Coordinates of C-alpha atoms and ligand atoms in Angstrom, one line a residue:
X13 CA 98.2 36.6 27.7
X14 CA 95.1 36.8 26.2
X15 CA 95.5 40.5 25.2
X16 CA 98.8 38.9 23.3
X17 CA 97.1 36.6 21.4
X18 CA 94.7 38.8 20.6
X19 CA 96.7 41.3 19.2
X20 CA 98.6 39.0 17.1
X21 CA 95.3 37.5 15.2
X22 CA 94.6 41.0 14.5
X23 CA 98.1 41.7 13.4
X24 CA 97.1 39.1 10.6
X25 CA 98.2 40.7 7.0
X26 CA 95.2 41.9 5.1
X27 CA 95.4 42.2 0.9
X28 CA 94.2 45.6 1.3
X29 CA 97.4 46.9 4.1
X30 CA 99.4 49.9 3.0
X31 CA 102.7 49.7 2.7
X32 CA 103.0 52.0 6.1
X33 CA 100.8 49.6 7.9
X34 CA 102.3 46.7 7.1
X35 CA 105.3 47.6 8.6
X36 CA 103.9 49.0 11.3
X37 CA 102.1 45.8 12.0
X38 CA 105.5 43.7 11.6
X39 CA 107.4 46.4 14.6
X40 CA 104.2 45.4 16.7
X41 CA 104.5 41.8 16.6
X42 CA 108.0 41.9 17.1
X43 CA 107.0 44.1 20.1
X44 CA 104.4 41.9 21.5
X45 CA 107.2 39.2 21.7
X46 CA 109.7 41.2 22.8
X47 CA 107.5 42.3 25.9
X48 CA 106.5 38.7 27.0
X49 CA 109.9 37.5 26.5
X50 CA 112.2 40.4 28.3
X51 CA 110.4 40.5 31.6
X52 CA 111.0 43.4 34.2
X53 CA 112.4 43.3 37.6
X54 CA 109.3 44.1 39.0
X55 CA 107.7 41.3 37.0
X56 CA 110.5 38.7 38.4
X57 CA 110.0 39.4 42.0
X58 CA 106.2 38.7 41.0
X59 CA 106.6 35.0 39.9
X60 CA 109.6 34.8 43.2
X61 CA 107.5 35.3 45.4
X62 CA 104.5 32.9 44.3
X63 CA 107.1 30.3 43.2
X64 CA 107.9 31.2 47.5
X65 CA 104.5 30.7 48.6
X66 CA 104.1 27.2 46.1
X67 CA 107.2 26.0 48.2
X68 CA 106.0 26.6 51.9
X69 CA 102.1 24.8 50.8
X70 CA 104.2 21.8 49.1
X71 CA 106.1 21.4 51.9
X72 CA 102.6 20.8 54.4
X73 CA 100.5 19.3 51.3
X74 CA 101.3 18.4 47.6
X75 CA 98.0 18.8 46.4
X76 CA 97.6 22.4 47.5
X77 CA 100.6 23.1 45.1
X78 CA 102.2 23.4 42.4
X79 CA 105.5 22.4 43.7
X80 CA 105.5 18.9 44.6
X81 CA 108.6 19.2 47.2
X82 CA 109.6 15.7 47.2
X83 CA 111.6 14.5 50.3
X84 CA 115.0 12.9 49.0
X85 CA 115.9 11.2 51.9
X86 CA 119.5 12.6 51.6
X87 CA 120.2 14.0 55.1
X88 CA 123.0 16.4 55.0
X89 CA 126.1 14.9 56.4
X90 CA 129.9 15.3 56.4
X91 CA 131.0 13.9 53.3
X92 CA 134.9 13.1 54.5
X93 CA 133.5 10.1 56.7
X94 CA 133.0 8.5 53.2
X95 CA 135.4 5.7 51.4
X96 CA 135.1 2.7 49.4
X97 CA 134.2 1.3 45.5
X98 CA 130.4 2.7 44.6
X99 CA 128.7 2.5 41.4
X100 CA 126.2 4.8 39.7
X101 CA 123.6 4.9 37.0
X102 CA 121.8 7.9 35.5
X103 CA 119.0 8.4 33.6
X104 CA 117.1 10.9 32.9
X105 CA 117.6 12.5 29.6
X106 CA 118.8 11.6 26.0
X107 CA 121.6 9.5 27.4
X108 CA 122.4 6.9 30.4
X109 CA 125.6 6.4 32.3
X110 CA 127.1 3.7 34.4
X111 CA 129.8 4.7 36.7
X112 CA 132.4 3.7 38.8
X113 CA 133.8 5.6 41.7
X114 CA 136.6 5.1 43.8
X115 CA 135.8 7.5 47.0
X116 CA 138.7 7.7 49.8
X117 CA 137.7 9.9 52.6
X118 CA 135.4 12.4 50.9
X119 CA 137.7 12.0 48.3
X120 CA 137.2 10.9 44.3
X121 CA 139.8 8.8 43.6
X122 CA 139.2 7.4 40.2
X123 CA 136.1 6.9 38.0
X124 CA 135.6 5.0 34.9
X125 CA 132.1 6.0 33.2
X126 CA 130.1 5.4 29.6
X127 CA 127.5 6.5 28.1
X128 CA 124.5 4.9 25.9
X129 CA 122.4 6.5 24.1
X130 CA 118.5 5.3 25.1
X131 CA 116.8 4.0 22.2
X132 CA 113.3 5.2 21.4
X133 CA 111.6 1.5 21.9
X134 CA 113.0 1.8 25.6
X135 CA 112.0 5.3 26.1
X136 CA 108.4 4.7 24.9
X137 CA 108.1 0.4 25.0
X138 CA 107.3 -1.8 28.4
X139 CA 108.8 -1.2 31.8
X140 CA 110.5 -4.9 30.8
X141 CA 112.2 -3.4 28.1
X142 CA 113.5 -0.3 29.9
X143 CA 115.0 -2.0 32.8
X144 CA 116.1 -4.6 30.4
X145 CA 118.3 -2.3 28.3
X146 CA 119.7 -0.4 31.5
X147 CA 120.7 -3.8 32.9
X148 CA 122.2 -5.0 29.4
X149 CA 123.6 -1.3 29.6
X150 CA 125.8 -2.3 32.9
X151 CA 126.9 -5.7 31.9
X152 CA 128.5 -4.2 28.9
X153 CA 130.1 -1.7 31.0
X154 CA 131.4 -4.1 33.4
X155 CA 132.5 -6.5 30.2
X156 CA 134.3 -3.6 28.3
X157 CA 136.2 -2.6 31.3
X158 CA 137.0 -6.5 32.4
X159 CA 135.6 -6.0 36.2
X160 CA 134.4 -8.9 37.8
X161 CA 133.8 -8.8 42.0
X162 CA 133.1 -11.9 44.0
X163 CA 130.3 -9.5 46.3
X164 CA 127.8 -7.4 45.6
X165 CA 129.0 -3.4 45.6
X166 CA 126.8 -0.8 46.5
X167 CA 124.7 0.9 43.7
X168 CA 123.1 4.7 43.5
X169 CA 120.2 4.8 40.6
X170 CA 119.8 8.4 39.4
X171 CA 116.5 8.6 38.4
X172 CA 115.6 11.8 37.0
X173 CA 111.9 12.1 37.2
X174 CA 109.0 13.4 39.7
X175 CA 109.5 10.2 42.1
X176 CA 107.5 9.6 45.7
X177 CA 110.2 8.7 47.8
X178 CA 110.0 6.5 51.3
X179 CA 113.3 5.8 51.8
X180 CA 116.9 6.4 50.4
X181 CA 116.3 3.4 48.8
X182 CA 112.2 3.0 48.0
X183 CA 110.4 5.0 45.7
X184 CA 107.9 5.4 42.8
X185 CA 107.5 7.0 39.8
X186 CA 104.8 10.2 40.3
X187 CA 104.2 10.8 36.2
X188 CA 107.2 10.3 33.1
X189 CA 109.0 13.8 32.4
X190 CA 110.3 14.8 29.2
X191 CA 109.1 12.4 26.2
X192 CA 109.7 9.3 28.4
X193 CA 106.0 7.1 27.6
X194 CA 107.2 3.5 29.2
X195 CA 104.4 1.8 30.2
X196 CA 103.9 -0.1 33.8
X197 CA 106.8 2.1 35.8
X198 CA 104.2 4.4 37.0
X199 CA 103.3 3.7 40.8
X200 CA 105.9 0.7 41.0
X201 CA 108.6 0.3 43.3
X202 CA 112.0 1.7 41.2
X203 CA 114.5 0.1 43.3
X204 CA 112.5 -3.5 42.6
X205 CA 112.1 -3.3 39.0
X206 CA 115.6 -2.2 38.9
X207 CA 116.9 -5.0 41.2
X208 CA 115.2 -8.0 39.5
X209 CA 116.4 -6.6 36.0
X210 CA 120.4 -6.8 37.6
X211 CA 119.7 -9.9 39.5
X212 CA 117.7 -11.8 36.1
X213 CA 121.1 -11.0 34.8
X214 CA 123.4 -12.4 37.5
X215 CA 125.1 -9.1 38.1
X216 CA 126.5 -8.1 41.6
X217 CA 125.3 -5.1 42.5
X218 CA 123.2 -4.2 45.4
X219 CA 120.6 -1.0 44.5
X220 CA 121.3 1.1 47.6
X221 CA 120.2 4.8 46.9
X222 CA 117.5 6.8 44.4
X223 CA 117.9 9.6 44.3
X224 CA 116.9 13.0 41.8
X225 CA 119.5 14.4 39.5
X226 CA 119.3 17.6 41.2
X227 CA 119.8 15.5 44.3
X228 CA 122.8 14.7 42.3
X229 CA 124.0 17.1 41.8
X230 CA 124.0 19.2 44.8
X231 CA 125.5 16.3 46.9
X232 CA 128.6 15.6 43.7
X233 CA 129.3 19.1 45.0
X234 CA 129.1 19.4 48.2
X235 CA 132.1 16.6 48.5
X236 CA 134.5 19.2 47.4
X237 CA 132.5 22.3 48.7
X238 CA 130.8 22.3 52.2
X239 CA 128.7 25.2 51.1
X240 CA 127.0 23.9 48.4
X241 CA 123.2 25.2 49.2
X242 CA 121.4 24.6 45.7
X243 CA 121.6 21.7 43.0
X244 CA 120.1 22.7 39.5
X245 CA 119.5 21.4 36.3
X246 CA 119.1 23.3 33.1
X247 CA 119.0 20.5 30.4
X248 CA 116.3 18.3 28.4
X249 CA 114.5 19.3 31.8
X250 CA 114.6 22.0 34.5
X251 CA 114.7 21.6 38.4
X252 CA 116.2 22.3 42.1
X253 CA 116.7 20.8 44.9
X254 CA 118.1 22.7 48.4
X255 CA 118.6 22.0 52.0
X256 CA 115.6 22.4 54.1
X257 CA 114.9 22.3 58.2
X258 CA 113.4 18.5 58.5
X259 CA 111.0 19.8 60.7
X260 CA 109.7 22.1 58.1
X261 CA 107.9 18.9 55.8
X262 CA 105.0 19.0 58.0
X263 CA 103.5 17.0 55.6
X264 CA 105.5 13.5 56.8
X265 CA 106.0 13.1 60.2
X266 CA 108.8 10.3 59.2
X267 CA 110.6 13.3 57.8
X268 CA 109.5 16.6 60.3
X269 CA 110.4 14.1 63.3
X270 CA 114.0 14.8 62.7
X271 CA 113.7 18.0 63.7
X272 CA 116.7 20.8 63.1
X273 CA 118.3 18.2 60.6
X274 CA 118.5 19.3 56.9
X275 CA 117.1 17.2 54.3
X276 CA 117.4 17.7 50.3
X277 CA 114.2 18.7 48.7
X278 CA 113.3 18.1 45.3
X279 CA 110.9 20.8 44.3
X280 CA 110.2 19.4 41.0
X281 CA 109.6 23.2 40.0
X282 CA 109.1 22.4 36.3
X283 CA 105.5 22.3 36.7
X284 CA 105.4 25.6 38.8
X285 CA 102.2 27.4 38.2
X286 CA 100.9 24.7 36.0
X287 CA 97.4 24.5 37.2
X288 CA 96.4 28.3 36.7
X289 CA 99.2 30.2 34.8
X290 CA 98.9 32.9 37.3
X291 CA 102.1 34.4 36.8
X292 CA 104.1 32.5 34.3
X293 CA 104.5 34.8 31.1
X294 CA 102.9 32.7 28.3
X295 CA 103.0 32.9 24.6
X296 CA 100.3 31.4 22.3
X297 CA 103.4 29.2 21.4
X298 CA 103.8 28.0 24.8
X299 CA 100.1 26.4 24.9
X300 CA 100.5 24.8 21.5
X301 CA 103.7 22.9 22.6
X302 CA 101.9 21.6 25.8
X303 CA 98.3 20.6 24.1
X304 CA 100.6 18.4 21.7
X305 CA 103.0 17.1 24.5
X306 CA 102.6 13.6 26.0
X307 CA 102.0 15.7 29.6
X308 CA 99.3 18.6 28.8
X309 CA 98.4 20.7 31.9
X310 CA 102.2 19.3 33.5
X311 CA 105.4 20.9 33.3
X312 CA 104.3 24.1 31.9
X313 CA 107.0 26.3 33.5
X314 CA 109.5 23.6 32.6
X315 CA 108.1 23.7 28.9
X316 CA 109.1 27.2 28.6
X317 CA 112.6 27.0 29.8
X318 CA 114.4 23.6 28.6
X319 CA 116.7 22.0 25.7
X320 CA 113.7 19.7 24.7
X321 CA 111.0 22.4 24.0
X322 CA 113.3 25.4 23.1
X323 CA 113.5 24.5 19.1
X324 CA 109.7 23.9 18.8
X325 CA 109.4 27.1 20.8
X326 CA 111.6 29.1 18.2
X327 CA 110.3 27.1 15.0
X328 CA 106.6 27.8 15.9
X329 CA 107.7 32.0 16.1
X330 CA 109.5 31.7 12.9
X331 CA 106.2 30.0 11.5
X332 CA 103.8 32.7 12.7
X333 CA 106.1 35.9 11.8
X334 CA 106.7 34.2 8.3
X335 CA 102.3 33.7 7.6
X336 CA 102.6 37.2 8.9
X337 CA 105.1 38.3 6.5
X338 CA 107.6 39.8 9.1
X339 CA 109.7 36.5 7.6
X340 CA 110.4 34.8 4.5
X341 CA 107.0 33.3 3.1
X342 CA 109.5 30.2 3.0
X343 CA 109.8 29.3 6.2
X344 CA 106.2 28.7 7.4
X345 CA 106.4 26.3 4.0
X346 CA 109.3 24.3 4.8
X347 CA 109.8 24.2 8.6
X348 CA 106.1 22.7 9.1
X349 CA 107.5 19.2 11.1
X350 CA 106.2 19.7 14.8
X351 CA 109.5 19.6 17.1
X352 CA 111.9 19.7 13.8
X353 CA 113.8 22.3 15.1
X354 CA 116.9 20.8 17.0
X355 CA 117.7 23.1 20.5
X356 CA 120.9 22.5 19.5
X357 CA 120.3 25.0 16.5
X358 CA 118.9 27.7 18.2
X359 CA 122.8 28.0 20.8
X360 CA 124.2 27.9 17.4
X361 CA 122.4 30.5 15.4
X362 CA 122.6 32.7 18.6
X363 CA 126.4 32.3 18.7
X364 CA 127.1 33.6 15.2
X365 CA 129.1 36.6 15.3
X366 CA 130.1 36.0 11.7
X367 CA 129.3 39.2 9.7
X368 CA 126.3 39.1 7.5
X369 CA 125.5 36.5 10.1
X370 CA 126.2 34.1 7.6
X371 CA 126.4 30.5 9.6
X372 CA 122.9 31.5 10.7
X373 CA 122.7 31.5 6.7
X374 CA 124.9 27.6 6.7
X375 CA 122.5 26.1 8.9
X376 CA 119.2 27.4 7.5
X377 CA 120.0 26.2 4.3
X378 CA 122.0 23.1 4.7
X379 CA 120.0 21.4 7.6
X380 CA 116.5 22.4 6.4
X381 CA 116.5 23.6 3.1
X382 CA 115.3 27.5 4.1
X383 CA 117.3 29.7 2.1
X384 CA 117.3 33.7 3.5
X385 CA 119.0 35.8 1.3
X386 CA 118.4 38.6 3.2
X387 CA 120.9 39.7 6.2
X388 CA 118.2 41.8 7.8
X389 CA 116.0 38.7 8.1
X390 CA 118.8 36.8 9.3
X391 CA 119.4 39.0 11.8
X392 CA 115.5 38.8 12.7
X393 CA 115.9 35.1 13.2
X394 CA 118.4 35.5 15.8
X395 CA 116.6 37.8 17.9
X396 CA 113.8 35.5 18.1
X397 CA 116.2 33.0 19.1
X398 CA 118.0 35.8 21.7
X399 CA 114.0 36.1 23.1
X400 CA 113.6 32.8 23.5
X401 CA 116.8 32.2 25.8
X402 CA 116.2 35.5 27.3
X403 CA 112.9 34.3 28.6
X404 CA 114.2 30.9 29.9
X405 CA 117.4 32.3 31.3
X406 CA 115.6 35.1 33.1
X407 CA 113.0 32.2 34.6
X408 CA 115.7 30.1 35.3
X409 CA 117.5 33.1 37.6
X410 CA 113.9 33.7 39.0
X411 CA 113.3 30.1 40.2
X412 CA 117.2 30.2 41.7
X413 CA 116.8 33.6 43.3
X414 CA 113.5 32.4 44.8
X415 CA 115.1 29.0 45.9
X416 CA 117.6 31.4 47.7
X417 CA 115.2 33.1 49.2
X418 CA 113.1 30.3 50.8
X419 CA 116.5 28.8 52.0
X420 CA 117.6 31.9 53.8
X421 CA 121.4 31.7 51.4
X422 CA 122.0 35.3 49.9
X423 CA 125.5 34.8 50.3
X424 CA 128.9 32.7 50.9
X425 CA 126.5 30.0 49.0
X426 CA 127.4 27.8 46.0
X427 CA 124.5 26.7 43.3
X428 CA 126.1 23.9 41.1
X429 CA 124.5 23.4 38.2
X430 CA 124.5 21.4 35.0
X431 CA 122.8 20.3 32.0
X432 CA 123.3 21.4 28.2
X433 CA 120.9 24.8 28.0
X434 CA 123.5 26.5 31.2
X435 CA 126.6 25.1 29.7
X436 CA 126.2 25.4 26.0
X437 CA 123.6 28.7 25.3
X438 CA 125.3 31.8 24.5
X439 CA 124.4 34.6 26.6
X440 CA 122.4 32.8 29.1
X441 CA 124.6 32.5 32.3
X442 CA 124.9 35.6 31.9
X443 CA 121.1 36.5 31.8
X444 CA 120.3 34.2 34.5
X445 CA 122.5 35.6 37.1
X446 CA 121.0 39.4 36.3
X447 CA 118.1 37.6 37.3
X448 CA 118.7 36.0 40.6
X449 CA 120.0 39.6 41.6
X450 CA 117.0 41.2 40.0
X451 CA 114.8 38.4 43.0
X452 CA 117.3 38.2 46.0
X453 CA 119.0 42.0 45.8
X454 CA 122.0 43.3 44.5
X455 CA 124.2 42.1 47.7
X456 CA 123.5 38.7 47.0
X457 CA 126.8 37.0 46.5
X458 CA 126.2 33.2 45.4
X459 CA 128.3 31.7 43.0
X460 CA 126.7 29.7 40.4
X461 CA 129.6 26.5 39.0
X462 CA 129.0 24.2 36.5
X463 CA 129.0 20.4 38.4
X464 CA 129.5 18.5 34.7
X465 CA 128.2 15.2 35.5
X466 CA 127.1 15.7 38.8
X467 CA 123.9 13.7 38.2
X468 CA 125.8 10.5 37.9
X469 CA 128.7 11.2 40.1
X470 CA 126.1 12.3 43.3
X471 CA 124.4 8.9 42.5
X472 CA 127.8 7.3 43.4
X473 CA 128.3 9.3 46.4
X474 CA 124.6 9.3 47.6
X475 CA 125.3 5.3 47.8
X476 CA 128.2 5.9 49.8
X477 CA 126.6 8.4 52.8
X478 CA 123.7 6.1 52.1
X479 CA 125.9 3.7 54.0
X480 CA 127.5 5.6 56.6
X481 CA 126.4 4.9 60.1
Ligands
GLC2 C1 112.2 16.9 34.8 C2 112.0 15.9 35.9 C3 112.8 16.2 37.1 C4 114.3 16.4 36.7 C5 114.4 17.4 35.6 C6 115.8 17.6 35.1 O1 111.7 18.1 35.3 O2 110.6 15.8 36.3 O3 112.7 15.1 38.1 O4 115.0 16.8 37.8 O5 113.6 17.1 34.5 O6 116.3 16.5 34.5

């Protein structure tokens, strides 16, 4: 990493550089980029099997790893023993949901569902305020869809954040994810704070379950698929969560006591190989984003491979090939906002197929006012895009194949999945499941689906196995 770095301060345009070596100096940077962002096979079974060895020492004692392997509390059980009227809420990202489900035998009946967009004041204000606007967020579900109940009906809280679990329904907030700043959740009891905000409101609902939206989404599949092994998100955040022996959490005798039962564990593997970058292929970029993130030191894998750090990733590479003259001069002038490069962007520019690659052209100009004439630059802007996802879809695969590995599934195994960056980026899918071949072999025969929603939907049927006797 260092040698990268190295080389591209030295790769710095000097007034005195021939024509000859300035262009060789542009094919070198482009190289150096190129080779941290397209990694080998060799290089993937690398990270596997240390992401491996993080699992088995966070399963016997968090603080000798990286992966925090966080109990759920979600034992697996035969989903077709549950029926009745559930509710869900998830949070997590950009959005929350509130949910109703309608579950007959294993079955989803019906669902009614909307979504609010969480303003910044609650994703950055008071504990108060947060809880506040999720409970105001219910009662204007249950007013806009006329329900009123005369009991209290079972509620699963998605929660989508490093949380210290006790119980299905008892837990605490480890350290805020993804932007989120509110103050006094950290350390307090979830399923309270939640609670007193629906009962200050006189709303009858009864929190029942927390539960991880990887937890989620594992469990939203496994009602129509028995051999749903893996739950996964690729979104504003990245993480998995699997099936493992109980007796296998040697570090909580509550949990290893149950013996050959399995258990969902959230690994939390967004911060894998935070501490010590070992293995994790870093760019100079990648350290910039995390010294100005609200988390330094955290979430440094998960930094390189989601929807909320993917724009600044690609807008601080355009920056540094532009003051190195491999771009326009214009773009290190103009795109100088820290994070003012929407994710969003980067799935478009890397779907245009248009000749001249000329919507890559549209949005350059119209969104932020960078105008490249040149096609031959344009089509240098979408590689760096392309090398961005590469790099995050072939991570992604790793961290899969390696889950795979630990859980002893190579095949007749489903991995559901959702969240924008695996639904929306062009090309990735496709890169991540090279990937999980390149770790667990070519005879591995998983099938990766897309589980839209699960998050919220598991919350729902979490609440109802929650109940089951
Ligand atoms: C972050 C959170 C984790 C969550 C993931 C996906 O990594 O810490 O709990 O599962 O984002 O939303």
């Amino acid at each position: 990493m260092k040698r990268l770095s190295t080389i591209l301060d030295h790769l710095q345009p000097q007034a005195g550089d021939s024509k000859e070596i300035r262009s060789l100096k542009k094919r070198m940077e482009l190289q150096s980029l190129r080779s941290t962002c397209i990694l080998s096979d060799e290089r993937l079974k690398q990270m596997a099997y240390f992401m491996i060895h993080e699992m088995h020492a966070g399963l016997s004692d968090e603080s000798k790893s990286t992966l925090r392997m966080l109990p759920s509390f979600v034992y697996r059980r035969d989903p077709s023993r549950a029926s009745g009227e559930y509710y869900a809420l998830d949070l997590g990202g950009t959005n929350f949901r509130v949910l109703q489900l309608q579950i007959q035998e294993g079955k989803l009946l019906k669902h009614r569902a909307s979504k609010f967009r969480i303003p910044d004041w609650a994703m950055t204000g008071t504990s108060d305020e947060l809880f506040g606007f999720i409970a105001d967020s219910i009662r204007k579900f249950e007013q806009d869809k006329k329900i009123e109940r005369s009991s209290r009906a079972p509620l699963g809280f998605t929660f989508s954040f490093p949380t210290q679990q006790t119980d299905i329904n008892a837990g605490s907030l480890i350290a805020w994810t993804k932007g989120f700043t509110t103050s006094g959740v950290q350390g307090k009891n979830l399923v309270k704070l939640l609670q007193d905000a629906i009962d200050q409101r006189g709303i009858k609902l009864e929190v029942v379950a927390l539960c991880n939206d990887t937890v989620g989404t594992l469990i939203a599949r496994l009602f129509s698929d028995p051999q749903t092994e893996l739950g996964v998100i690729l979104g504003t955040g990245s993480n998995a969560c699997y099936w493992e022996k109980a007796k296998n959490v040697t570090k909580n005798g509550k949990v290893s006591g149950k013996g050959d039962e399995e258990i969902c564990i959230n690994m939390e593997f967004g911060n894998f190989d935070s501490k010590h970058m070992y293995v994790l292929p870093e760019l100079p970029f990648d350290a910039e984003i995390d010294k100005h993130s609200p988390n330094p030191g955290f979430q440094r894998f998960e930094k390189m491979i989601s929807g909320f750090y993917k724009g600044e990733i690609v807008r601080l590479i355009f920056v540094q090939l532009s003051k190195n003259g491999v771009l326009p001069a214009v773009i290190a002038s103009t795109l100088t906002k820290r994070n003012g490069f929407d994710s969003a962007h980067v799935s478009d520019i890397l779907g245009d197929r248009l000749p001249g690659r000329h919507l890559t052209e549209r949005i350059l100009k119209d969104i932020y006012n960078v105008h490249i004439p040149d096609e031959a630059d344009r089509h240098l802007i979408q590689e760096v895009c392309l090398m961005v996802v590469h790099r995050s879809a072939q991570l992604s695969g790793m961290a899969i194949g390696a889950t795979l590995l630990k859980a002893g599934k190579q095949s007749c195994a489903t991995v559901a999945i959702d969240g924008a960056v695996y639904q929306y980026t062009p090309n990735f899918r496709f890169i991540m499941e090279k990937a999980i071949k390149s770790v667990v072999g070519d005879h591995c025969d998983v099938r990766c689906v897309l589980q839209k929603d699960g998050s919220g939907f598991g919350a729902g049927f979490i609440a109802a196995l929650s109940q089951l006797k």
